[in-house]
Every structure is written in C-alpha cells, then in structure tokens.
Amino acid sequence: MELHKASAYLEHKKWSSDTNYALGLYRFFYKILGIWPINYDSLKTRFRVLIIVLIMISEIWSFTYKLIIMGNCGSILDIVDIVNVTSCCFLAILMIIVHRMEMKKISFILKSVINDWENMMNKKSCVIMKKIAYYTKTAFVIQIVSYCLVLIQHIFIEPLIIMWNSDKDYNEIKQNFRVMPTEPACWAPKNESFNFYIIYYIYQSIQLILVATVVLSYFNFFCGIAMHLYGQYMILFNHLKSINNINNKSKQRKFIYKFLKRHNHLLKVSKYFEEIYNLIIFVDVGNMILIICISGIGLLITVKQNDTYVVSGFIIKTLIMLTRLFIYCFIGEKLSGIINSIDIIIYNDINWHELDTSSIKMLIFVMMRSLYRYELTAYHIVPLNYESFIKIIKLIGSYFSVLRLTLTNV
C-alpha cells in the first residue's frame, strides 16, 4: 500500500528550490528515458522506452554479428571499444527493464528523498544535505561535460581529422570515405551509396548518444541517492546524541520512539535501494572487469610496438574503469559502514545511567537489530567495500602477471 501511495504522492507534489537543485538533473534525464515514476505507464512513455530498447538491441546484434562474420580488421583499441559499447548496451537495457519493474520501490525512495528536502530538521541538517547534493551534482555535471567531449571526438573530430589528412577530392571522399563512430571503417559496406552511409552514420551516432545517456544517468542517480541516504543516517545519528540533554523520562521515551520510527524508515529505504540495484551493479562490475582485462591484453601487445596513441587509449580506459569500480566500493563502504555503526554510537555516546529502564530496553533492541549487517552488494555475491576493491585489483594484477609471462614466451 505504501508503494502505491508513493507513486500518487509524486504526481501531485511540487518541489522546492532545494529539492529541484538536488534532484532536477536526475528527473530531466530519467524523463527523457521514460523511467521517471510520474506518467511512466502512459502510452507515450512506453513507446519511447520501446524505441530506446530496440535501438540498443539492434546495436548489440549488429556489433556481435559483424565481429563474428568480419572479425577484427581494425586496431585492438577498436575491438575494446566495440566490446565496451556492446556491454554498455546490455547494461542499459537491463537498467531500463529493472527500473520499469521496480518503479513502485523507486517511487517510495524518491518520496522519502523529497520529504527529506521539504522537511529539513534544522540548519545543521540543511548544511549536510546541501554539501552532499553539491558534490554529487558537481560530479554529475563534470561527467556530462566529459561524455559530451568524448562523443564529439568520436562523432565529429576523428572523421574530420581523417578526412583532412586524406585526399581532398570531393568525389573520392564520397566514394571511399567510410569512417564510423564506434566500429572499424572496414566494417562499413563499401558498395552502398554515400547517402546511405550518412544515414547509417547518424543512426550509429544516435545509438552511441543513447547508451551514454542511459549509463550516465543510472550511475549518477545511484550515487546521488546512496550519498543522500548516507547523509540522512549521519543526521539521524547526530540527532540521537541530543537525548543526553533531555532529563524528563517521558520526553526521553517519545524521543526514542521518533528515532526508532525514522531509523526503521531509513532501513526500509536502504533495503529497497539494494534490492533494485544489486543485479545492475553485478553486471556493471563484471563489465568493468572485462574491459580492464581486455585493455590489459591490448596494452601488453601494443606496448612493444611503441604506438603512443593506442597505448594511451588503453591506459585511459583502464583508469576510467578502475575509477568507476572504486566509486562503487567507496559508496558501499560509506553506506554500509554508517548503517552498521548504530550499535557503537548507542553504546559509546549515550548516557545510559540517565535513561529509564524502558528507554534502555528499546535501545538494546536497536543494538540487537544491528547484528544483521547491511551490505550493498553485487547480486549478493560481492559486497561493495574497500576490501572487495583490493581483492579485485589483486586478482587483475595476478591475471596481468600471468598474461605478461605468457606473451613473453610466445
């Protein structure tokens, strides 16, 4: 029932300027993709989602078919790009499907976030929330600019550079110029007209822009909501310490009751959050490890050829994937760490001797409940924390060491 009410609440709730500052970008991109809770079930939104999914499927099928039939006729870096885009398309489809299936839970989470912004407890809470919103929004804007620069490079700059360095004869260019945004030029059909090539080039550019938009929107929405939850737990636990200033036993019990109600609500939001994203995280983490390993193979092969452009491309891709992987583990460490710290906070920071028996019992139950540890996971297999990040790095390092010895002996 709560999930149904959340969807209805979002349809009629007007946002304040602070709420719009924190969630405005997510709403803008999610509405474009048809996965924002409001009017998500309308015919227009369903049609938009269907078109996006079909475009992604066509890209996966096209790249897979050409890779099997035509093989690698370009550089190793081209193959890594193709695998990366294909896996991102699969991730984008999965993300859209999961968001559509779990829309009621997402509505519940968003209702909670909006209420947090509309009903900030005090100035200190406001400072914490705005600080987190500033960092997450700044990171989002930086990624938008970075993605735009990458898309401009792939779609416009690289073809123009190749065209400039080639024969300037217009008829020759129309006949032979077949550079594509995301695939080797040798995959483009040579016997097709130049007009068909332009149409296909535009279509593939749209595919690339779409997959970048989906992955970018999902990743930043995930990070933004996770860090907002982190901030809410921080505010709640800081507020709990103020019970030491309450001397009236009745007021202490009312204070603890409100704390328990709020804590239970945040645990429910955190549970829904993990249920929605654990499968998507699993696929995304697997994709990142795959790209890192393939980039490692390409790096070890091309480093002997002294090709600076290709080597730098592999290094940049590896660093980007490692950064994304670290962000996942950082968020998991922070969120699970603060949720599971409630027993230590209650034990260390509360003046037990000043509480009555009823209040003490309620706090003991909270401490007992914390024995069930919360973890943000990749499909309940890998917990997202610093330890998992180090293990993955060690595993990849061992893989590179064995591969380097193998290639040396070949």
Short mmCIF file of C-alpha atoms in Angstrom, two decimals:
data_model
loop_
_atom_site.label_atom_id
_atom_site.label_comp_id
_atom_site.label_asym_id
_atom_site.label_seq_id
_atom_site.Cartn_x
_atom_site.Cartn_y
_atom_site.Cartn_z
CA MET A 1 0.00 0.00 0.00
CA GLU A 2 2.86 2.37 0.85
CA LEU A 3 4.39 1.80 -2.59
CA HIS A 4 1.11 2.70 -4.34
CA LYS A 5 0.75 5.86 -2.24
CA ALA A 6 4.32 6.88 -3.11
CA SER A 7 3.54 6.95 -6.85
CA ALA A 8 0.41 9.05 -6.31
CA TYR A 9 2.33 11.38 -4.00
CA LEU A 10 4.99 12.11 -6.62
CA GLU A 11 2.37 13.09 -9.22
CA HIS A 12 0.98 15.96 -7.13
CA LYS A 13 3.99 17.10 -5.12
CA LYS A 14 5.52 20.44 -6.06
CA TRP A 15 9.23 20.77 -5.49
CA SER A 16 11.01 23.48 -3.55
CA SER A 17 14.13 25.16 -4.94
CA ASP A 18 16.37 22.95 -2.74
CA THR A 19 14.65 19.78 -3.95
CA ASN A 20 14.95 20.89 -7.55
CA TYR A 21 18.65 21.65 -7.00
CA ALA A 22 19.28 18.16 -5.62
CA LEU A 23 17.08 16.08 -7.96
CA GLY A 24 16.44 18.26 -11.00
CA LEU A 25 19.12 16.72 -13.24
CA TYR A 26 18.06 13.16 -12.40
CA ARG A 27 14.43 14.00 -13.19
CA PHE A 28 15.42 15.62 -16.51
CA PHE A 29 17.36 12.61 -17.79
CA TYR A 30 15.03 9.96 -16.38
CA LYS A 31 12.02 11.65 -18.02
CA ILE A 32 13.84 11.55 -21.37
CA LEU A 33 14.48 7.83 -20.91
CA GLY A 34 10.91 7.11 -19.77
CA ILE A 35 11.86 5.76 -16.34
CA TRP A 36 10.76 8.63 -14.11
CA PRO A 37 7.90 7.46 -11.83
CA ILE A 38 5.41 10.15 -12.92
CA ASN A 39 3.41 9.07 -16.01
CA TYR A 40 5.78 6.15 -16.58
CA ASP A 41 2.85 3.94 -17.57
CA SER A 42 1.45 6.21 -20.29
CA LEU A 43 1.38 5.05 -23.91
CA LYS A 44 3.79 7.80 -24.98
CA THR A 45 6.36 6.80 -22.34
CA ARG A 46 6.03 3.10 -23.14
CA PHE A 47 6.58 3.79 -26.82
CA ARG A 48 9.69 5.86 -26.04
CA VAL A 49 11.11 3.08 -23.85
CA LEU A 50 10.37 0.50 -26.55
CA ILE A 51 12.21 2.57 -29.19
CA ILE A 52 15.25 3.00 -26.91
CA VAL A 53 15.39 -0.72 -26.10
CA LEU A 54 15.04 -1.69 -29.78
CA ILE A 55 17.88 0.68 -30.71
CA MET A 56 20.08 -0.92 -28.03
CA ILE A 57 19.20 -4.44 -29.17
CA SER A 58 19.94 -3.57 -32.80
CA GLU A 59 23.36 -2.25 -31.78
CA ILE A 60 24.18 -5.40 -29.80
CA TRP A 61 23.07 -7.62 -32.68
CA SER A 62 24.94 -5.56 -35.29
CA PHE A 63 28.24 -5.48 -33.41
CA THR A 64 28.07 -9.16 -32.42
CA TYR A 65 27.21 -10.26 -35.96
CA LYS A 66 29.97 -8.18 -37.57
CA LEU A 67 32.54 -9.27 -35.00
CA ILE A 68 31.78 -12.93 -35.71
CA ILE A 69 31.50 -12.64 -39.50
CA MET A 70 34.10 -9.98 -40.31
CA GLY A 71 36.42 -10.38 -37.33
CA ASN A 72 38.93 -7.78 -36.22
CA CYS A 73 40.02 -5.81 -39.26
CA GLY A 74 40.88 -2.68 -37.26
CA SER A 75 43.16 -2.00 -34.31
CA ILE A 76 42.94 -3.74 -30.94
CA LEU A 77 41.63 -0.48 -29.48
CA ASP A 78 38.66 -0.69 -31.87
CA ILE A 79 37.78 -4.13 -30.53
CA VAL A 80 37.91 -2.88 -26.94
CA ASP A 81 35.60 0.00 -27.91
CA ILE A 82 33.17 -2.42 -29.55
CA VAL A 83 33.11 -4.75 -26.54
CA ASN A 84 32.68 -1.76 -24.23
CA VAL A 85 29.78 -0.26 -26.20
CA THR A 86 28.09 -3.67 -26.60
CA SER A 87 28.31 -4.46 -22.89
CA CYS A 88 27.08 -0.94 -22.06
CA CYS A 89 24.08 -1.50 -24.35
CA PHE A 90 23.26 -4.69 -22.45
CA LEU A 91 23.67 -2.81 -19.16
CA ALA A 92 21.41 -0.01 -20.44
CA ILE A 93 18.66 -2.48 -21.43
CA LEU A 94 18.91 -4.19 -18.04
CA MET A 95 18.81 -0.86 -16.23
CA ILE A 96 15.69 0.28 -18.09
CA ILE A 97 13.90 -3.04 -17.51
CA VAL A 98 14.78 -3.16 -13.80
CA HIS A 99 13.70 0.45 -13.30
CA ARG A 100 10.38 -0.22 -15.02
CA MET A 101 9.79 -3.39 -12.98
CA GLU A 102 10.78 -1.77 -9.67
CA MET A 103 9.05 1.55 -10.29
CA LYS A 104 6.98 1.37 -7.09
CA LYS A 105 10.08 0.93 -4.96
CA ILE A 106 11.82 3.77 -6.80
CA SER A 107 8.75 5.94 -6.17
CA PHE A 108 8.95 5.09 -2.48
CA ILE A 109 12.64 6.03 -2.36
CA LEU A 110 12.06 9.28 -4.24
CA LYS A 111 9.14 10.18 -1.98
CA SER A 112 11.43 9.71 1.00
CA VAL A 113 14.18 11.84 -0.56
CA ILE A 114 11.75 14.63 -1.49
CA ASN A 115 10.28 14.63 2.02
CA ASP A 116 13.78 14.89 3.45
CA TRP A 117 14.38 18.04 1.42
CA GLU A 118 10.97 19.52 2.16
CA ASN A 119 11.18 18.88 5.91
CA MET A 120 14.77 19.53 6.93
CA MET A 121 15.12 19.29 10.72
CA ASN A 122 17.49 22.18 11.39
CA LYS A 123 20.26 24.31 9.96
CA LYS A 124 22.90 21.65 10.63
CA SER A 125 20.88 19.08 8.67
CA CYS A 126 20.48 21.58 5.84
CA VAL A 127 24.25 22.12 5.67
CA ILE A 128 24.97 18.37 5.49
CA MET A 129 22.34 17.72 2.81
CA LYS A 130 23.35 20.69 0.65
CA LYS A 131 27.02 19.76 0.90
CA ILE A 132 26.33 16.20 -0.29
CA ALA A 133 23.99 17.47 -3.03
CA TYR A 134 26.64 19.94 -4.19
CA TYR A 135 29.30 17.24 -4.52
CA THR A 136 27.04 14.74 -6.29
CA LYS A 137 25.64 17.35 -8.67
CA THR A 138 29.12 18.71 -9.44
CA ALA A 139 30.32 15.18 -10.21
CA PHE A 140 27.28 14.68 -12.45
CA VAL A 141 27.94 17.91 -14.38
CA ILE A 142 31.63 17.02 -14.80
CA GLN A 143 30.67 13.62 -16.21
CA ILE A 144 28.12 15.20 -18.56
CA VAL A 145 30.82 17.52 -19.93
CA SER A 146 33.30 14.62 -20.20
CA TYR A 147 30.80 12.41 -22.02
CA CYS A 148 29.94 15.25 -24.40
CA LEU A 149 33.62 15.77 -25.21
CA VAL A 150 34.10 12.04 -25.86
CA LEU A 151 31.00 11.91 -28.08
CA ILE A 152 32.13 14.99 -30.01
CA GLN A 153 35.53 13.38 -30.51
CA HIS A 154 34.09 10.09 -31.80
CA ILE A 155 31.29 11.57 -33.91
CA PHE A 156 32.84 14.75 -35.32
CA ILE A 157 36.53 15.31 -34.65
CA GLU A 158 38.02 11.91 -35.61
CA PRO A 159 36.22 11.73 -39.00
CA LEU A 160 37.21 15.33 -39.79
CA ILE A 161 40.86 14.64 -38.94
CA ILE A 162 40.91 11.54 -41.13
CA MET A 163 39.17 13.43 -43.92
CA TRP A 164 41.62 16.34 -43.64
CA ASN A 165 44.63 14.03 -43.84
CA SER A 166 43.25 12.14 -46.81
CA ASP A 167 42.69 13.13 -50.43
CA LYS A 168 40.69 16.39 -50.59
CA ASP A 169 38.88 15.40 -53.79
CA TYR A 170 35.15 15.50 -53.02
CA ASN A 171 34.16 12.68 -55.38
CA GLU A 172 36.91 10.47 -53.99
CA ILE A 173 35.71 11.12 -50.45
CA LYS A 174 32.10 10.30 -51.37
CA GLN A 175 33.19 7.01 -52.90
CA ASN A 176 35.72 5.73 -50.35
CA PHE A 177 35.28 7.58 -47.05
CA ARG A 178 33.61 5.15 -44.62
CA VAL A 179 34.72 6.05 -41.08
CA MET A 180 32.22 5.07 -38.34
CA PRO A 181 31.80 6.43 -34.77
CA THR A 182 32.04 3.12 -32.91
CA GLU A 183 33.27 0.47 -35.31
CA PRO A 184 36.22 -0.07 -37.66
CA ALA A 185 35.88 1.57 -41.06
CA CYS A 186 36.42 -1.83 -42.70
CA TRP A 187 33.06 -2.98 -41.30
CA ALA A 188 31.17 -0.29 -43.22
CA PRO A 189 29.67 -1.55 -46.52
CA LYS A 190 31.75 -0.26 -49.45
CA ASN A 191 29.15 -0.92 -52.13
CA GLU A 192 26.48 1.29 -50.55
CA SER A 193 25.82 4.86 -51.61
CA PHE A 194 27.27 7.83 -49.78
CA ASN A 195 23.76 8.92 -48.73
CA PHE A 196 23.14 5.53 -47.11
CA TYR A 197 26.49 5.85 -45.34
CA ILE A 198 25.47 9.26 -43.94
CA ILE A 199 22.13 7.87 -42.69
CA TYR A 200 23.86 4.87 -41.10
CA TYR A 201 26.46 7.16 -39.54
CA ILE A 202 23.75 9.35 -37.98
CA TYR A 203 21.87 6.27 -36.72
CA GLN A 204 25.01 4.86 -35.09
CA SER A 205 25.74 8.27 -33.55
CA ILE A 206 22.24 8.27 -32.04
CA GLN A 207 22.91 4.79 -30.66
CA LEU A 208 26.13 5.98 -29.05
CA ILE A 209 24.48 9.07 -27.54
CA LEU A 210 21.60 6.98 -26.17
CA VAL A 211 23.77 4.37 -24.48
CA ALA A 212 25.97 7.10 -22.98
CA THR A 213 22.88 8.91 -21.66
CA VAL A 214 21.41 5.78 -20.06
CA VAL A 215 24.64 4.65 -18.37
CA LEU A 216 25.49 8.19 -17.24
CA SER A 217 22.01 8.80 -15.81
CA TYR A 218 21.83 5.48 -13.97
CA PHE A 219 25.30 5.73 -12.42
CA ASN A 220 24.80 9.26 -11.12
CA PHE A 221 21.26 8.59 -9.88
CA PHE A 222 22.61 5.59 -7.98
CA CYS A 223 25.46 7.63 -6.48
CA GLY A 224 23.20 10.57 -5.64
CA ILE A 225 20.57 8.50 -3.81
CA ALA A 226 23.21 6.44 -1.97
CA MET A 227 25.04 9.52 -0.71
CA HIS A 228 21.73 11.15 0.26
CA LEU A 229 20.96 8.10 2.40
CA TYR A 230 24.41 8.36 3.93
CA GLY A 231 23.66 11.95 4.85
CA GLN A 232 20.30 11.03 6.40
CA TYR A 233 21.90 8.40 8.63
CA MET A 234 24.55 10.92 9.65
CA ILE A 235 21.87 13.48 10.56
CA LEU A 236 19.82 10.88 12.45
CA PHE A 237 22.74 9.56 14.49
CA ASN A 238 23.93 13.07 15.32
CA HIS A 239 20.41 13.90 16.46
CA LEU A 240 20.32 10.77 18.66
CA LYS A 241 23.14 12.16 20.81
CA SER A 242 20.91 15.06 21.85
CA ILE A 243 18.97 12.64 24.09
CA ASN A 244 21.70 13.28 26.64
CA ASN A 245 20.27 16.78 27.07
CA ILE A 246 16.76 15.51 27.91
CA ASN A 247 16.14 14.87 31.61
CA ASN A 248 12.40 14.14 31.52
CA LYS A 249 11.80 10.37 31.28
CA SER A 250 8.57 10.74 29.30
CA LYS A 251 10.26 13.03 26.78
CA GLN A 252 13.13 10.55 26.51
CA ARG A 253 10.73 7.77 25.53
CA LYS A 254 8.99 9.99 22.96
CA PHE A 255 12.39 10.98 21.57
CA ILE A 256 13.49 7.34 21.23
CA TYR A 257 10.14 6.39 19.68
CA LYS A 258 10.60 9.05 16.97
CA PHE A 259 14.18 7.89 16.47
CA LEU A 260 13.08 4.26 16.05
CA LYS A 261 10.38 5.24 13.56
CA ARG A 262 12.83 7.27 11.48
CA HIS A 263 15.54 4.62 11.71
CA ASN A 264 13.13 1.90 10.61
CA HIS A 265 12.05 4.04 7.64
CA LEU A 266 15.64 4.61 6.51
CA LEU A 267 16.39 0.88 6.82
CA LYS A 268 13.39 0.16 4.59
CA VAL A 269 14.58 2.70 2.00
CA SER A 270 18.09 1.19 2.13
CA LYS A 271 16.66 -2.30 1.69
CA TYR A 272 14.65 -1.28 -1.38
CA PHE A 273 17.70 0.55 -2.75
CA GLU A 274 19.85 -2.58 -2.51
CA GLU A 275 17.12 -4.79 -3.99
CA ILE A 276 16.75 -2.52 -7.03
CA TYR A 277 20.41 -2.12 -7.89
CA ASN A 278 22.26 -5.29 -6.85
CA LEU A 279 21.76 -7.02 -10.23
CA ILE A 280 22.64 -3.89 -12.22
CA ILE A 281 25.77 -3.40 -10.11
CA PHE A 282 26.76 -7.04 -10.69
CA VAL A 283 26.53 -6.64 -14.47
CA ASP A 284 28.30 -3.27 -14.41
CA VAL A 285 31.15 -4.53 -12.21
CA GLY A 286 31.53 -7.59 -14.46
CA ASN A 287 31.62 -5.29 -17.48
CA MET A 288 34.31 -3.12 -15.89
CA ILE A 289 36.49 -6.11 -15.02
CA LEU A 290 36.06 -7.45 -18.58
CA ILE A 291 37.10 -4.12 -20.14
CA ILE A 292 40.09 -3.82 -17.78
CA CYS A 293 41.27 -7.32 -18.68
CA ILE A 294 40.82 -6.80 -22.43
CA SER A 295 42.55 -3.42 -22.20
CA GLY A 296 45.37 -5.14 -20.34
CA ILE A 297 45.80 -7.64 -23.18
CA GLY A 298 45.84 -4.83 -25.72
CA LEU A 299 48.27 -2.80 -23.63
CA LEU A 300 50.73 -5.68 -23.28
CA ILE A 301 50.59 -6.37 -27.02
CA THR A 302 50.86 -2.78 -28.26
CA VAL A 303 53.42 -1.51 -25.75
CA LYS A 304 56.12 -3.34 -27.74
CA GLN A 305 55.04 -1.56 -30.92
CA ASN A 306 55.65 1.92 -29.42
CA ASP A 307 52.23 3.14 -30.56
CA THR A 308 51.70 6.03 -28.14
CA TYR A 309 48.11 6.78 -29.23
CA VAL A 310 46.86 3.21 -28.76
CA VAL A 311 48.79 2.67 -25.52
CA SER A 312 47.42 5.91 -24.04
CA GLY A 313 43.91 4.85 -25.12
CA PHE A 314 44.22 1.57 -23.21
CA ILE A 315 45.62 3.32 -20.13
CA ILE A 316 42.79 5.88 -20.12
CA LYS A 317 40.11 3.17 -20.45
CA THR A 318 41.68 1.16 -17.63
CA LEU A 319 41.85 4.20 -15.34
CA ILE A 320 38.23 5.13 -16.09
CA MET A 321 37.00 1.62 -15.27
CA LEU A 322 39.08 1.46 -12.08
CA THR A 323 37.69 4.84 -11.02
CA ARG A 324 34.08 3.69 -11.55
CA LEU A 325 34.81 0.47 -9.66
CA PHE A 326 36.34 2.43 -6.78
CA ILE A 327 33.31 4.75 -6.64
CA TYR A 328 31.01 1.72 -6.29
CA CYS A 329 33.16 0.33 -3.47
CA PHE A 330 33.50 3.75 -1.83
CA ILE A 331 29.73 4.24 -1.75
CA GLY A 332 29.15 0.69 -0.48
CA GLU A 333 31.77 1.16 2.25
CA LYS A 334 30.34 4.51 3.38
CA LEU A 335 26.68 3.46 3.32
CA SER A 336 27.08 0.05 4.97
CA GLY A 337 29.62 1.48 7.42
CA ILE A 338 27.34 4.18 8.79
CA ILE A 339 24.26 1.90 8.89
CA ASN A 340 26.14 -0.78 10.82
CA SER A 341 27.70 1.71 13.24
CA ILE A 342 24.47 2.31 15.17
CA ASP A 343 25.38 -0.14 17.95
CA ILE A 344 28.75 1.56 18.57
CA ILE A 345 27.13 5.02 18.57
CA ILE A 346 24.47 3.96 21.07
CA TYR A 347 26.99 2.22 23.32
CA ASN A 348 29.63 4.97 23.31
CA ASP A 349 27.69 8.23 23.00
CA ILE A 350 24.55 7.72 25.09
CA ASN A 351 24.48 8.38 28.85
CA TRP A 352 22.90 5.08 29.87
CA HIS A 353 22.76 5.89 33.57
CA GLU A 354 20.40 8.81 32.89
CA LEU A 355 17.80 6.76 30.98
CA ASP A 356 14.88 4.86 32.42
CA THR A 357 14.50 1.09 32.02
CA SER A 358 12.01 1.32 29.15
CA SER A 359 14.29 3.58 27.09
CA ILE A 360 17.28 1.33 27.74
CA LYS A 361 15.37 -1.73 26.54
CA MET A 362 14.36 0.00 23.30
CA LEU A 363 17.96 0.99 22.58
CA ILE A 364 19.16 -2.54 23.35
CA PHE A 365 16.72 -3.88 20.75
CA VAL A 366 18.17 -1.43 18.22
CA MET A 367 21.65 -2.72 19.02
CA MET A 368 20.46 -6.32 18.64
CA ARG A 369 18.88 -5.49 15.29
CA SER A 370 22.21 -4.10 14.09
CA LEU A 371 23.66 -7.62 14.36
CA TYR A 372 22.02 -8.14 10.96
CA ARG A 373 24.63 -6.33 8.92
CA TYR A 374 23.59 -4.25 5.93
CA GLU A 375 25.69 -4.60 2.79
CA LEU A 376 25.39 -3.06 -0.64
CA THR A 377 26.29 -5.97 -2.91
CA ALA A 378 26.75 -7.05 -6.49
CA TYR A 379 23.83 -9.52 -6.66
CA HIS A 380 24.51 -10.79 -3.10
CA ILE A 381 27.85 -12.21 -4.29
CA VAL A 382 30.42 -9.45 -3.83
CA PRO A 383 29.98 -6.81 -1.09
CA LEU A 384 30.92 -3.33 -2.24
CA ASN A 385 33.65 -2.13 0.11
CA TYR A 386 37.35 -1.31 0.17
CA GLU A 387 38.29 -4.92 0.87
CA SER A 388 36.49 -6.15 -2.26
CA PHE A 389 38.15 -3.41 -4.32
CA ILE A 390 41.60 -4.50 -3.13
CA LYS A 391 40.79 -8.16 -3.85
CA ILE A 392 39.64 -7.32 -7.39
CA ILE A 393 42.79 -5.26 -8.01
CA LYS A 394 44.97 -8.13 -6.76
CA LEU A 395 43.07 -10.59 -8.97
CA ILE A 396 43.51 -8.36 -12.02
CA GLY A 397 47.19 -7.86 -11.14
CA SER A 398 47.73 -11.62 -10.96
CA TYR A 399 45.98 -12.01 -14.31
CA PHE A 400 48.26 -9.40 -15.89
CA SER A 401 51.38 -11.05 -14.45
CA VAL A 402 50.49 -14.47 -15.87
CA LEU A 403 49.48 -12.94 -19.20
CA ARG A 404 52.71 -10.95 -19.45
CA LEU A 405 54.79 -14.09 -18.90
CA THR A 406 52.68 -15.97 -21.45
CA LEU A 407 53.10 -13.28 -24.10
CA THR A 408 56.83 -13.03 -23.37
CA ASN A 409 57.30 -16.73 -24.04
CA VAL A 410 55.24 -16.71 -27.23
#
